[in-house]
């Protein structure tokens, strides 16, 4: 296949379906897209690159890669409490639409990308296709009512520290893919790694209630440190409160990994894309009321600690109220 | 050097200077940037990738690469009549901040990038640094009063076809870099290729007057064809009206290339980043009045033809009113 850039855009990226109230005044096909921001809202923007050999393996399922390339970006919007609206996709491909000798690679990639885009009514408004080493850069845009975005730098002393759903599963999935570990239910963990669920609905519910928020990409402790440094406080974390999945606990019970290893995956593994936020006790009650009124499922929340005055270590770990030590090292894509 | 991603961002991308009225409610350092769009304006967005070996050579001067990576994106905003405001930069680097054994590569790259950003008061609001094959993806955002953006699909029958400044110089510069051609003043053409001037001021002056507009990246004829197809018309082009630079004409006079070769560079070379637009005769007079009132220099404009009813060839060429034949082939980055 030797598709030109315009053929590629026509074949794979232009879509006949339209999203109601999308705010797209002009979509793909001109020099720029034109977008309408509703009055009283701010624009939230985030850009992330995924590079073959760094963030994914060349033989990754292209559907899952397309899905995840968008998911990690939507997760950034979720962490701001923004409603996702639009996305641009720049993709560099080594050989036309084919990767790893798979002629269906690009159609599978876009199928995964659009499956998630459609779920959140996100419209592809532009992009660029180039020949070169395989990499993907996604730039998402969302809207949030002025003044209600969730930032990192507003955590207050004595706030509860909360996390959504389970943590550590994605990092365990990566270890399985790297053949560092064998477990009884590998697919569950690989799915957690590759079919990340961006917590968009939860992020919107946190508006006006959470004092700070971040999504966990580099590992719980690393991302918590971002909040703590920006907010000038420290944290106590209760190890027994870390939300490990049932499947993770089962692997521990079966002896596939020990409890400390499971905790270490949860603390520093990364690739969770759960929301980590701080909130006052009062506001947590209000949040629980909001959640109870939702018709769509909202992930469970766990209180894992509390912000404190600055101390010698930014994060102090406790296990049944006894001080314990864990590594806080995170994953740096650049090293 | 083994800088982490956060060190890179702190060292090279965070800036102490602020732009007045930038509309940046929250800049680099959180999950997203937060931007304020003034009431009555639409957001214009465009994304372009530059890949080493496809769009530039590894030994390109990094200052010029940083400059051009932003320039080609600002050119897309100019072609919409949008005022540039914000930019995100995703850069993939093979080896820390060093490229081609140059330890100053990244600082030179950012110096070039910010030189142009500062000229247009464009603020860097986000980005991503990754280890991998050298490539750069820039996503620019601008604003344009609602309804005044310049599109491709609104050219009218009988409109004049105009182009700014000179065309063909950048493509000749590329031929020089590829050692396909030797001329007496190579630096002029290489500068035209590498230090592209985005026509932001002209684009804004065209609001409400030009019926369609595009920036010339793929070559005059290819980009004109985009307008013609979108607007359902054809064009007559007067070859003798193509604006060749004095330096180009001098090289022709010196026998370094013949006149037809010069014309072919102008028609199909690409990399001009001049504005190509259609406009009625009346509105061209109004545009000239607007231009006469400007204090900043605006590039010269040339009328090179006129839109016509659809005919067998989308573009008919004339030389002193005689029909002539030229290739309309353009450059496709994907082939």
mmCIF file with all atom_site columns, N, CA and C in Angstrom, chain A residues 4-6 25 29-37 42-46 48-49 54-55 76 79-80 90 128 130-131 146 149 152 215 332 334, chain B residues 4-5 25 29-37 42-46 48-49 54-55 76 79-80 90 128 130-131 146 149 152 215 226 332 334:
data_model
loop_
_atom_site.group_PDB
_atom_site.id
_atom_site.type_symbol
_atom_site.label_atom_id
_atom_site.label_alt_id
_atom_site.label_comp_id
_atom_site.label_asym_id
_atom_site.label_entity_id
_atom_site.label_seq_id
_atom_site.pdbx_PDB_ins_code
_atom_site.Cartn_x
_atom_site.Cartn_y
_atom_site.Cartn_z
_atom_site.occupancy
_atom_site.B_iso_or_equiv
_atom_site.pdbx_formal_charge
_atom_site.auth_seq_id
_atom_site.auth_comp_id
_atom_site.auth_asym_id
_atom_site.auth_atom_id
_atom_site.pdbx_PDB_model_num
ATOM 1   N N  . UNK A 1 4   ? -1.438  8.115  -0.025 1.00 0.00 ? 4   UNK A N  1
ATOM 2   C CA . UNK A 1 4   ? -0.966  9.470  0.224  1.00 0.00 ? 4   UNK A CA 1
ATOM 3   C C  . UNK A 1 4   ? -1.567  9.953  1.532  1.00 0.00 ? 4   UNK A C  1
ATOM 4   N N  . UNK A 1 5   ? -1.036  11.062 2.016  1.00 0.00 ? 5   UNK A N  1
ATOM 5   C CA . UNK A 1 5   ? -1.545  11.621 3.264  1.00 0.00 ? 5   UNK A CA 1
ATOM 6   C C  . UNK A 1 5   ? -3.042  11.922 3.187  1.00 0.00 ? 5   UNK A C  1
ATOM 7   N N  . UNK A 1 6   ? -3.482  12.445 2.038  1.00 0.00 ? 6   UNK A N  1
ATOM 8   C CA . UNK A 1 6   ? -4.889  12.795 1.925  1.00 0.00 ? 6   UNK A CA 1
ATOM 9   C C  . UNK A 1 6   ? -5.773  11.546 1.876  1.00 0.00 ? 6   UNK A C  1
ATOM 10  N N  . UNK A 1 25  ? -17.337 24.094 14.760 1.00 0.00 ? 25  UNK A N  1
ATOM 11  C CA . UNK A 1 25  ? -17.838 24.969 13.702 1.00 0.00 ? 25  UNK A CA 1
ATOM 12  C C  . UNK A 1 25  ? -17.218 24.572 12.363 1.00 0.00 ? 25  UNK A C  1
ATOM 13  N N  . UNK A 1 29  ? -10.074 19.127 7.489  1.00 0.00 ? 29  UNK A N  1
ATOM 14  C CA . UNK A 1 29  ? -10.074 19.431 6.061  1.00 0.00 ? 29  UNK A CA 1
ATOM 15  C C  . UNK A 1 29  ? -9.711  20.854 5.716  1.00 0.00 ? 29  UNK A C  1
ATOM 16  N N  . UNK A 1 30  ? -9.547  21.719 6.712  1.00 0.00 ? 30  UNK A N  1
ATOM 17  C CA . UNK A 1 30  ? -9.073  23.076 6.424  1.00 0.00 ? 30  UNK A CA 1
ATOM 18  C C  . UNK A 1 30  ? -7.733  23.252 7.123  1.00 0.00 ? 30  UNK A C  1
ATOM 19  N N  . UNK A 1 31  ? -7.189  24.477 7.119  1.00 0.00 ? 31  UNK A N  1
ATOM 20  C CA . UNK A 1 31  ? -5.903  24.696 7.771  1.00 0.00 ? 31  UNK A CA 1
ATOM 21  C C  . UNK A 1 31  ? -5.995  24.471 9.277  1.00 0.00 ? 31  UNK A C  1
ATOM 22  N N  . UNK A 1 32  ? -7.122  24.837 9.852  1.00 0.00 ? 32  UNK A N  1
ATOM 23  C CA . UNK A 1 32  ? -7.361  24.667 11.279 1.00 0.00 ? 32  UNK A CA 1
ATOM 24  C C  . UNK A 1 32  ? -8.780  24.156 11.462 1.00 0.00 ? 32  UNK A C  1
ATOM 25  N N  . UNK A 1 33  ? -9.056  23.613 12.635 1.00 0.00 ? 33  UNK A N  1
ATOM 26  C CA . UNK A 1 33  ? -10.432 23.388 13.054 1.00 0.00 ? 33  UNK A CA 1
ATOM 27  C C  . UNK A 1 33  ? -10.883 24.632 13.803 1.00 0.00 ? 33  UNK A C  1
ATOM 28  N N  . UNK A 1 34  ? -12.202 24.891 13.765 1.00 0.00 ? 34  UNK A N  1
ATOM 29  C CA . UNK A 1 34  ? -12.773 26.027 14.505 1.00 0.00 ? 34  UNK A CA 1
ATOM 30  C C  . UNK A 1 34  ? -13.734 25.485 15.551 1.00 0.00 ? 34  UNK A C  1
ATOM 31  N N  . UNK A 1 35  ? -13.538 25.895 16.789 1.00 0.00 ? 35  UNK A N  1
ATOM 32  C CA . UNK A 1 35  ? -14.294 25.331 17.899 1.00 0.00 ? 35  UNK A CA 1
ATOM 33  C C  . UNK A 1 35  ? -14.976 26.426 18.703 1.00 0.00 ? 35  UNK A C  1
ATOM 34  N N  . UNK A 1 36  ? -16.199 26.132 19.153 1.00 0.00 ? 36  UNK A N  1
ATOM 35  C CA . UNK A 1 36  ? -16.949 27.078 19.977 1.00 0.00 ? 36  UNK A CA 1
ATOM 36  C C  . UNK A 1 36  ? -16.859 26.682 21.441 1.00 0.00 ? 36  UNK A C  1
ATOM 37  N N  . UNK A 1 37  ? -16.351 27.588 22.270 1.00 0.00 ? 37  UNK A N  1
ATOM 38  C CA . UNK A 1 37  ? -16.280 27.358 23.720 1.00 0.00 ? 37  UNK A CA 1
ATOM 39  C C  . UNK A 1 37  ? -17.494 28.035 24.335 1.00 0.00 ? 37  UNK A C  1
ATOM 40  N N  . UNK A 1 42  ? -13.832 27.527 30.648 1.00 0.00 ? 42  UNK A N  1
ATOM 41  C CA . UNK A 1 42  ? -12.437 27.612 30.224 1.00 0.00 ? 42  UNK A CA 1
ATOM 42  C C  . UNK A 1 42  ? -12.098 26.382 29.396 1.00 0.00 ? 42  UNK A C  1
ATOM 43  N N  . UNK A 1 43  ? -11.094 26.555 28.549 1.00 0.00 ? 43  UNK A N  1
ATOM 44  C CA . UNK A 1 43  ? -10.597 25.440 27.746 1.00 0.00 ? 43  UNK A CA 1
ATOM 45  C C  . UNK A 1 43  ? -9.483  24.733 28.518 1.00 0.00 ? 43  UNK A C  1
ATOM 46  N N  . UNK A 1 44  ? -9.558  23.414 28.610 1.00 0.00 ? 44  UNK A N  1
ATOM 47  C CA . UNK A 1 44  ? -8.485  22.617 29.219 1.00 0.00 ? 44  UNK A CA 1
ATOM 48  C C  . UNK A 1 44  ? -7.807  21.826 28.101 1.00 0.00 ? 44  UNK A C  1
ATOM 49  N N  . UNK A 1 45  ? -6.480  21.923 27.999 1.00 0.00 ? 45  UNK A N  1
ATOM 50  C CA . UNK A 1 45  ? -5.765  21.233 26.916 1.00 0.00 ? 45  UNK A CA 1
ATOM 51  C C  . UNK A 1 45  ? -4.620  20.412 27.483 1.00 0.00 ? 45  UNK A C  1
ATOM 52  N N  . UNK A 1 46  ? -4.374  19.269 26.860 1.00 0.00 ? 46  UNK A N  1
ATOM 53  C CA . UNK A 1 46  ? -3.270  18.411 27.275 1.00 0.00 ? 46  UNK A CA 1
ATOM 54  C C  . UNK A 1 46  ? -2.751  17.639 26.070 1.00 0.00 ? 46  UNK A C  1
ATOM 55  N N  . UNK A 1 48  ? -0.007  14.414 24.894 1.00 0.00 ? 48  UNK A N  1
ATOM 56  C CA . UNK A 1 48  ? 0.844   13.297 25.308 1.00 0.00 ? 48  UNK A CA 1
ATOM 57  C C  . UNK A 1 48  ? 1.295   12.510 24.094 1.00 0.00 ? 48  UNK A C  1
ATOM 58  N N  . UNK A 1 49  ? 2.559   12.118 24.104 1.00 0.00 ? 49  UNK A N  1
ATOM 59  C CA . UNK A 1 49  ? 3.101   11.279 23.032 1.00 0.00 ? 49  UNK A CA 1
ATOM 60  C C  . UNK A 1 49  ? 3.261   9.849  23.524 1.00 0.00 ? 49  UNK A C  1
ATOM 61  N N  . UNK A 1 54  ? 9.090   2.677  23.788 1.00 0.00 ? 54  UNK A N  1
ATOM 62  C CA . UNK A 1 54  ? 9.168   3.374  25.074 1.00 0.00 ? 54  UNK A CA 1
ATOM 63  C C  . UNK A 1 54  ? 7.863   3.163  25.839 1.00 0.00 ? 54  UNK A C  1
ATOM 64  N N  . UNK A 1 55  ? 6.738   3.492  25.198 1.00 0.00 ? 55  UNK A N  1
ATOM 65  C CA . UNK A 1 55  ? 5.431   3.378  25.850 1.00 0.00 ? 55  UNK A CA 1
ATOM 66  C C  . UNK A 1 55  ? 4.656   2.144  25.431 1.00 0.00 ? 55  UNK A C  1
ATOM 67  N N  . UNK A 1 76  ? -6.039  12.904 31.682 1.00 0.00 ? 76  UNK A N  1
ATOM 68  C CA . UNK A 1 76  ? -5.560  14.234 32.093 1.00 0.00 ? 76  UNK A CA 1
ATOM 69  C C  . UNK A 1 76  ? -6.718  15.223 32.218 1.00 0.00 ? 76  UNK A C  1
ATOM 70  N N  . UNK A 1 79  ? -8.637  14.472 35.360 1.00 0.00 ? 79  UNK A N  1
ATOM 71  C CA . UNK A 1 79  ? -7.943  14.959 36.558 1.00 0.00 ? 79  UNK A CA 1
ATOM 72  C C  . UNK A 1 79  ? -8.129  16.454 36.766 1.00 0.00 ? 79  UNK A C  1
ATOM 73  N N  . UNK A 1 80  ? -8.576  17.175 35.741 1.00 0.00 ? 80  UNK A N  1
ATOM 74  C CA . UNK A 1 80  ? -8.878  18.608 35.886 1.00 0.00 ? 80  UNK A CA 1
ATOM 75  C C  . UNK A 1 80  ? -10.373 18.825 36.122 1.00 0.00 ? 80  UNK A C  1
ATOM 76  N N  . UNK A 1 90  ? -1.756  13.200 15.868 1.00 0.00 ? 90  UNK A N  1
ATOM 77  C CA . UNK A 1 90  ? -0.612  13.197 14.952 1.00 0.00 ? 90  UNK A CA 1
ATOM 78  C C  . UNK A 1 90  ? 0.014   11.818 15.030 1.00 0.00 ? 90  UNK A C  1
ATOM 79  N N  . UNK A 1 128 ? -2.333  14.937 11.803 1.00 0.00 ? 128 UNK A N  1
ATOM 80  C CA . UNK A 1 128 ? -1.252  14.937 10.840 1.00 0.00 ? 128 UNK A CA 1
ATOM 81  C C  . UNK A 1 128 ? -0.765  13.500 10.722 1.00 0.00 ? 128 UNK A C  1
ATOM 82  N N  . UNK A 1 130 ? 2.409   11.235 9.095  1.00 0.00 ? 130 UNK A N  1
ATOM 83  C CA . UNK A 1 130 ? 3.752   11.406 8.563  1.00 0.00 ? 130 UNK A CA 1
ATOM 84  C C  . UNK A 1 130 ? 4.414   10.037 8.483  1.00 0.00 ? 130 UNK A C  1
ATOM 85  N N  . UNK A 1 131 ? 5.319   9.905  7.550  1.00 0.00 ? 131 UNK A N  1
ATOM 86  C CA . UNK A 1 131 ? 6.107   8.681  7.463  1.00 0.00 ? 131 UNK A CA 1
ATOM 87  C C  . UNK A 1 131 ? 7.313   8.802  8.382  1.00 0.00 ? 131 UNK A C  1
ATOM 88  N N  . UNK A 1 146 ? -15.568 28.100 34.467 1.00 0.00 ? 146 UNK A N  1
ATOM 89  C CA . UNK A 1 146 ? -14.481 28.968 34.948 1.00 0.00 ? 146 UNK A CA 1
ATOM 90  C C  . UNK A 1 146 ? -14.361 28.889 36.469 1.00 0.00 ? 146 UNK A C  1
ATOM 91  N N  . UNK A 1 149 ? -11.908 24.166 37.811 1.00 0.00 ? 149 UNK A N  1
ATOM 92  C CA . UNK A 1 149 ? -10.939 23.127 37.458 1.00 0.00 ? 149 UNK A CA 1
ATOM 93  C C  . UNK A 1 149 ? -10.209 22.635 38.699 1.00 0.00 ? 149 UNK A C  1
ATOM 94  N N  . UNK A 1 152 ? -3.452  21.052 41.176 1.00 0.00 ? 152 UNK A N  1
ATOM 95  C CA . UNK A 1 152 ? -2.598  20.269 42.076 1.00 0.00 ? 152 UNK A CA 1
ATOM 96  C C  . UNK A 1 152 ? -2.217  21.036 43.331 1.00 0.00 ? 152 UNK A C  1
ATOM 97  N N  . UNK A 1 215 ? -4.090  12.548 37.986 1.00 0.00 ? 215 UNK A N  1
ATOM 98  C CA . UNK A 1 215 ? -4.296  11.152 37.616 1.00 0.00 ? 215 UNK A CA 1
ATOM 99  C C  . UNK A 1 215 ? -2.986  10.394 37.808 1.00 0.00 ? 215 UNK A C  1
ATOM 100 N N  . UNK A 1 332 ? 10.025  7.128  35.082 1.00 0.00 ? 332 UNK A N  1
ATOM 101 C CA . UNK A 1 332 ? 10.290  8.316  34.272 1.00 0.00 ? 332 UNK A CA 1
ATOM 102 C C  . UNK A 1 332 ? 10.514  7.880  32.831 1.00 0.00 ? 332 UNK A C  1
ATOM 103 N N  . UNK A 1 334 ? 11.608  9.259  30.478 1.00 0.00 ? 334 UNK A N  1
ATOM 104 C CA . UNK A 1 334 ? 12.756  9.805  29.775 1.00 0.00 ? 334 UNK A CA 1
ATOM 105 C C  . UNK A 1 334 ? 14.044  9.076  30.078 1.00 0.00 ? 334 UNK A C  1
ATOM 106 N N  . UNK B 2 4   ? 15.988  13.961 33.621 1.00 0.00 ? 4   UNK B N  1
ATOM 107 C CA . UNK B 2 4   ? 14.657  13.375 33.689 1.00 0.00 ? 4   UNK B CA 1
ATOM 108 C C  . UNK B 2 4   ? 13.702  14.285 32.936 1.00 0.00 ? 4   UNK B C  1
ATOM 109 N N  . UNK B 2 5   ? 12.497  13.752 32.681 1.00 0.00 ? 5   UNK B N  1
ATOM 110 C CA . UNK B 2 5   ? 11.492  14.537 31.987 1.00 0.00 ? 5   UNK B CA 1
ATOM 111 C C  . UNK B 2 5   ? 11.196  15.840 32.729 1.00 0.00 ? 5   UNK B C  1
ATOM 112 N N  . UNK B 2 25  ? -4.969  30.878 32.213 1.00 0.00 ? 25  UNK B N  1
ATOM 113 C CA . UNK B 2 25  ? -5.398  30.832 33.611 1.00 0.00 ? 25  UNK B CA 1
ATOM 114 C C  . UNK B 2 25  ? -4.500  29.884 34.400 1.00 0.00 ? 25  UNK B C  1
ATOM 115 N N  . UNK B 2 29  ? 2.639   22.566 34.097 1.00 0.00 ? 29  UNK B N  1
ATOM 116 C CA . UNK B 2 29  ? 2.880   22.045 35.431 1.00 0.00 ? 29  UNK B CA 1
ATOM 117 C C  . UNK B 2 29  ? 1.700   21.345 36.063 1.00 0.00 ? 29  UNK B C  1
ATOM 118 N N  . UNK B 2 30  ? 0.524   21.378 35.442 1.00 0.00 ? 30  UNK B N  1
ATOM 119 C CA . UNK B 2 30  ? -0.600  20.611 35.974 1.00 0.00 ? 30  UNK B CA 1
ATOM 120 C C  . UNK B 2 30  ? -0.989  19.574 34.908 1.00 0.00 ? 30  UNK B C  1
ATOM 121 N N  . UNK B 2 31  ? -2.095  18.855 35.135 1.00 0.00 ? 31  UNK B N  1
ATOM 122 C CA . UNK B 2 31  ? -2.496  17.834 34.152 1.00 0.00 ? 31  UNK B CA 1
ATOM 123 C C  . UNK B 2 31  ? -2.860  18.466 32.812 1.00 0.00 ? 31  UNK B C  1
ATOM 124 N N  . UNK B 2 32  ? -3.455  19.652 32.869 1.00 0.00 ? 32  UNK B N  1
ATOM 125 C CA . UNK B 2 32  ? -3.843  20.378 31.661 1.00 0.00 ? 32  UNK B CA 1
ATOM 126 C C  . UNK B 2 32  ? -3.482  21.849 31.862 1.00 0.00 ? 32  UNK B C  1
ATOM 127 N N  . UNK B 2 33  ? -3.422  22.576 30.766 1.00 0.00 ? 33  UNK B N  1
ATOM 128 C CA . UNK B 2 33  ? -3.424  24.033 30.852 1.00 0.00 ? 33  UNK B CA 1
ATOM 129 C C  . UNK B 2 33  ? -4.878  24.491 30.801 1.00 0.00 ? 33  UNK B C  1
ATOM 130 N N  . UNK B 2 34  ? -5.150  25.648 31.407 1.00 0.00 ? 34  UNK B N  1
ATOM 131 C CA . UNK B 2 34  ? -6.496  26.228 31.369 1.00 0.00 ? 34  UNK B CA 1
ATOM 132 C C  . UNK B 2 34  ? -6.424  27.568 30.648 1.00 0.00 ? 34  UNK B C  1
ATOM 133 N N  . UNK B 2 35  ? -7.269  27.723 29.639 1.00 0.00 ? 35  UNK B N  1
ATOM 134 C CA . UNK B 2 35  ? -7.177  28.895 28.770 1.00 0.00 ? 35  UNK B CA 1
ATOM 135 C C  . UNK B 2 35  ? -8.517  29.615 28.708 1.00 0.00 ? 35  UNK B C  1
ATOM 136 N N  . UNK B 2 36  ? -8.456  30.934 28.673 1.00 0.00 ? 36  UNK B N  1
ATOM 137 C CA . UNK B 2 36  ? -9.667  31.755 28.562 1.00 0.00 ? 36  UNK B CA 1
ATOM 138 C C  . UNK B 2 36  ? -9.846  32.220 27.129 1.00 0.00 ? 36  UNK B C  1
ATOM 139 N N  . UNK B 2 37  ? -10.976 31.882 26.529 1.00 0.00 ? 37  UNK B N  1
ATOM 140 C CA . UNK B 2 37  ? -11.303 32.333 25.171 1.00 0.00 ? 37  UNK B CA 1
ATOM 141 C C  . UNK B 2 37  ? -12.205 33.553 25.314 1.00 0.00 ? 37  UNK B C  1
ATOM 142 N N  . UNK B 2 42  ? -13.964 32.368 18.303 1.00 0.00 ? 42  UNK B N  1
ATOM 143 C CA . UNK B 2 42  ? -13.842 30.917 18.180 1.00 0.00 ? 42  UNK B CA 1
ATOM 144 C C  . UNK B 2 42  ? -12.384 30.530 18.359 1.00 0.00 ? 42  UNK B C  1
ATOM 145 N N  . UNK B 2 43  ? -12.195 29.281 18.780 1.00 0.00 ? 43  UNK B N  1
ATOM 146 C CA . UNK B 2 43  ? -10.843 28.743 18.921 1.00 0.00 ? 43  UNK B CA 1
ATOM 147 C C  . UNK B 2 43  ? -10.438 28.092 17.597 1.00 0.00 ? 43  UNK B C  1
ATOM 148 N N  . UNK B 2 44  ? -9.242  28.428 17.093 1.00 0.00 ? 44  UNK B N  1
ATOM 149 C CA . UNK B 2 44  ? -8.690  27.774 15.900 1.00 0.00 ? 44  UNK B CA 1
ATOM 150 C C  . UNK B 2 44  ? -7.521  26.898 16.350 1.00 0.00 ? 44  UNK B C  1
ATOM 151 N N  . UNK B 2 45  ? -7.531  25.620 15.974 1.00 0.00 ? 45  UNK B N  1
ATOM 152 C CA . UNK B 2 45  ? -6.459  24.716 16.411 1.00 0.00 ? 45  UNK B CA 1
ATOM 153 C C  . UNK B 2 45  ? -5.859  23.980 15.215 1.00 0.00 ? 45  UNK B C  1
ATOM 154 N N  . UNK B 2 46  ? -4.567  23.747 15.277 1.00 0.00 ? 46  UNK B N  1
ATOM 155 C CA . UNK B 2 46  ? -3.878  23.010 14.215 1.00 0.00 ? 46  UNK B CA 1
ATOM 156 C C  . UNK B 2 46  ? -2.689  22.266 14.812 1.00 0.00 ? 46  UNK B C  1
ATOM 157 N N  . UNK B 2 48  ? 0.847   19.898 13.717 1.00 0.00 ? 48  UNK B N  1
ATOM 158 C CA . UNK B 2 48  ? 1.752   19.434 12.667 1.00 0.00 ? 48  UNK B CA 1
ATOM 159 C C  . UNK B 2 48  ? 2.952   18.744 13.291 1.00 0.00 ? 48  UNK B C  1
ATOM 160 N N  . UNK B 2 49  ? 3.376   17.648 12.660 1.00 0.00 ? 49  UNK B N  1
ATOM 161 C CA . UNK B 2 49  ? 4.576   16.935 13.110 1.00 0.00 ? 49  UNK B CA 1
ATOM 162 C C  . UNK B 2 49  ? 5.722   17.195 12.144 1.00 0.00 ? 49  UNK B C  1
ATOM 163 N N  . UNK B 2 54  ? 12.454  13.124 7.321  1.00 0.00 ? 54  UNK B N  1
ATOM 164 C CA . UNK B 2 54  ? 11.317  13.367 6.421  1.00 0.00 ? 54  UNK B CA 1
ATOM 165 C C  . UNK B 2 54  ? 11.180  14.873 6.172  1.00 0.00 ? 54  UNK B C  1
ATOM 166 N N  . UNK B 2 55  ? 11.090  15.625 7.258  1.00 0.00 ? 55  UNK B N  1
ATOM 167 C CA . UNK B 2 55  ? 10.894  17.074 7.143  1.00 0.00 ? 55  UNK B CA 1
ATOM 168 C C  . UNK B 2 55  ? 12.167  17.867 7.382  1.00 0.00 ? 55  UNK B C  1
ATOM 169 N N  . UNK B 2 76  ? -0.543  27.992 9.599  1.00 0.00 ? 76  UNK B N  1
ATOM 170 C CA . UNK B 2 76  ? -1.910  27.456 9.507  1.00 0.00 ? 76  UNK B CA 1
ATOM 171 C C  . UNK B 2 76  ? -2.915  28.404 10.164 1.00 0.00 ? 76  UNK B C  1
ATOM 172 N N  . UNK B 2 79  ? -3.461  31.384 7.902  1.00 0.00 ? 79  UNK B N  1
ATOM 173 C CA . UNK B 2 79  ? -4.333  31.059 6.770  1.00 0.00 ? 79  UNK B CA 1
ATOM 174 C C  . UNK B 2 79  ? -5.805  31.037 7.152  1.00 0.00 ? 79  UNK B C  1
ATOM 175 N N  . UNK B 2 80  ? -6.103  30.981 8.453  1.00 0.00 ? 80  UNK B N  1
ATOM 176 C CA . UNK B 2 80  ? -7.491  31.060 8.917  1.00 0.00 ? 80  UNK B CA 1
ATOM 177 C C  . UNK B 2 80  ? -7.856  32.489 9.340  1.00 0.00 ? 80  UNK B C  1
ATOM 178 N N  . UNK B 2 90  ? 5.302   18.684 21.760 1.00 0.00 ? 90  UNK B N  1
ATOM 179 C CA . UNK B 2 90  ? 5.694   17.317 22.132 1.00 0.00 ? 90  UNK B CA 1
ATOM 180 C C  . UNK B 2 90  ? 6.971   17.007 21.367 1.00 0.00 ? 90  UNK B C  1
ATOM 181 N N  . UNK B 2 128 ? 5.192   17.575 26.086 1.00 0.00 ? 128 UNK B N  1
ATOM 182 C CA . UNK B 2 128 ? 5.594   16.243 26.508 1.00 0.00 ? 128 UNK B CA 1
ATOM 183 C C  . UNK B 2 128 ? 6.987   16.003 25.941 1.00 0.00 ? 128 UNK B C  1
ATOM 184 N N  . UNK B 2 130 ? 9.820   12.906 25.402 1.00 0.00 ? 130 UNK B N  1
ATOM 185 C CA . UNK B 2 130 ? 9.922   11.457 25.414 1.00 0.00 ? 130 UNK B CA 1
ATOM 186 C C  . UNK B 2 130 ? 11.238  11.056 24.790 1.00 0.00 ? 130 UNK B C  1
ATOM 187 N N  . UNK B 2 131 ? 11.746  9.920  25.209 1.00 0.00 ? 131 UNK B N  1
ATOM 188 C CA . UNK B 2 131 ? 12.939  9.377  24.586 1.00 0.00 ? 131 UNK B CA 1
ATOM 189 C C  . UNK B 2 131 ? 12.520  8.550  23.369 1.00 0.00 ? 131 UNK B C  1
ATOM 190 N N  . UNK B 2 146 ? -15.990 35.152 15.832 1.00 0.00 ? 146 UNK B N  1
ATOM 191 C CA . UNK B 2 146 ? -16.931 34.159 15.306 1.00 0.00 ? 146 UNK B CA 1
ATOM 192 C C  . UNK B 2 146 ? -17.428 34.561 13.914 1.00 0.00 ? 146 UNK B C  1
ATOM 193 N N  . UNK B 2 149 ? -13.471 33.555 10.261 1.00 0.00 ? 149 UNK B N  1
ATOM 194 C CA . UNK B 2 149 ? -12.339 32.717 9.861  1.00 0.00 ? 149 UNK B CA 1
ATOM 195 C C  . UNK B 2 149 ? -12.322 32.542 8.344  1.00 0.00 ? 149 UNK B C  1
ATOM 196 N N  . UNK B 2 152 ? -11.536 27.401 3.113  1.00 0.00 ? 152 UNK B N  1
ATOM 197 C CA . UNK B 2 152 ? -11.117 27.036 1.758  1.00 0.00 ? 152 UNK B CA 1
ATOM 198 C C  . UNK B 2 152 ? -12.290 26.977 0.779  1.00 0.00 ? 152 UNK B C  1
ATOM 199 N N  . UNK B 2 215 ? -2.496  28.392 3.287  1.00 0.00 ? 215 UNK B N  1
ATOM 200 C CA . UNK B 2 215 ? -1.063  28.699 3.217  1.00 0.00 ? 215 UNK B CA 1
ATOM 201 C C  . UNK B 2 215 ? -0.393  27.678 2.314  1.00 0.00 ? 215 UNK B C  1
ATOM 202 N N  . UNK B 2 226 ? -6.753  22.511 -3.531 1.00 0.00 ? 226 UNK B N  1
ATOM 203 C CA . UNK B 2 226 ? -7.571  22.330 -2.323 1.00 0.00 ? 226 UNK B CA 1
ATOM 204 C C  . UNK B 2 226 ? -8.699  23.369 -2.276 1.00 0.00 ? 226 UNK B C  1
ATOM 205 N N  . UNK B 2 332 ? 4.148   15.272 -1.341 1.00 0.00 ? 332 UNK B N  1
ATOM 206 C CA . UNK B 2 332 ? 3.354   14.554 -0.356 1.00 0.00 ? 332 UNK B CA 1
ATOM 207 C C  . UNK B 2 332 ? 4.308   13.926 0.648  1.00 0.00 ? 332 UNK B C  1
ATOM 208 N N  . UNK B 2 334 ? 3.972   11.884 2.715  1.00 0.00 ? 334 UNK B N  1
ATOM 209 C CA . UNK B 2 334 ? 3.757   10.495 3.069  1.00 0.00 ? 334 UNK B CA 1
ATOM 210 C C  . UNK B 2 334 ? 4.336   9.516  2.071  1.00 0.00 ? 334 UNK B C  1
#
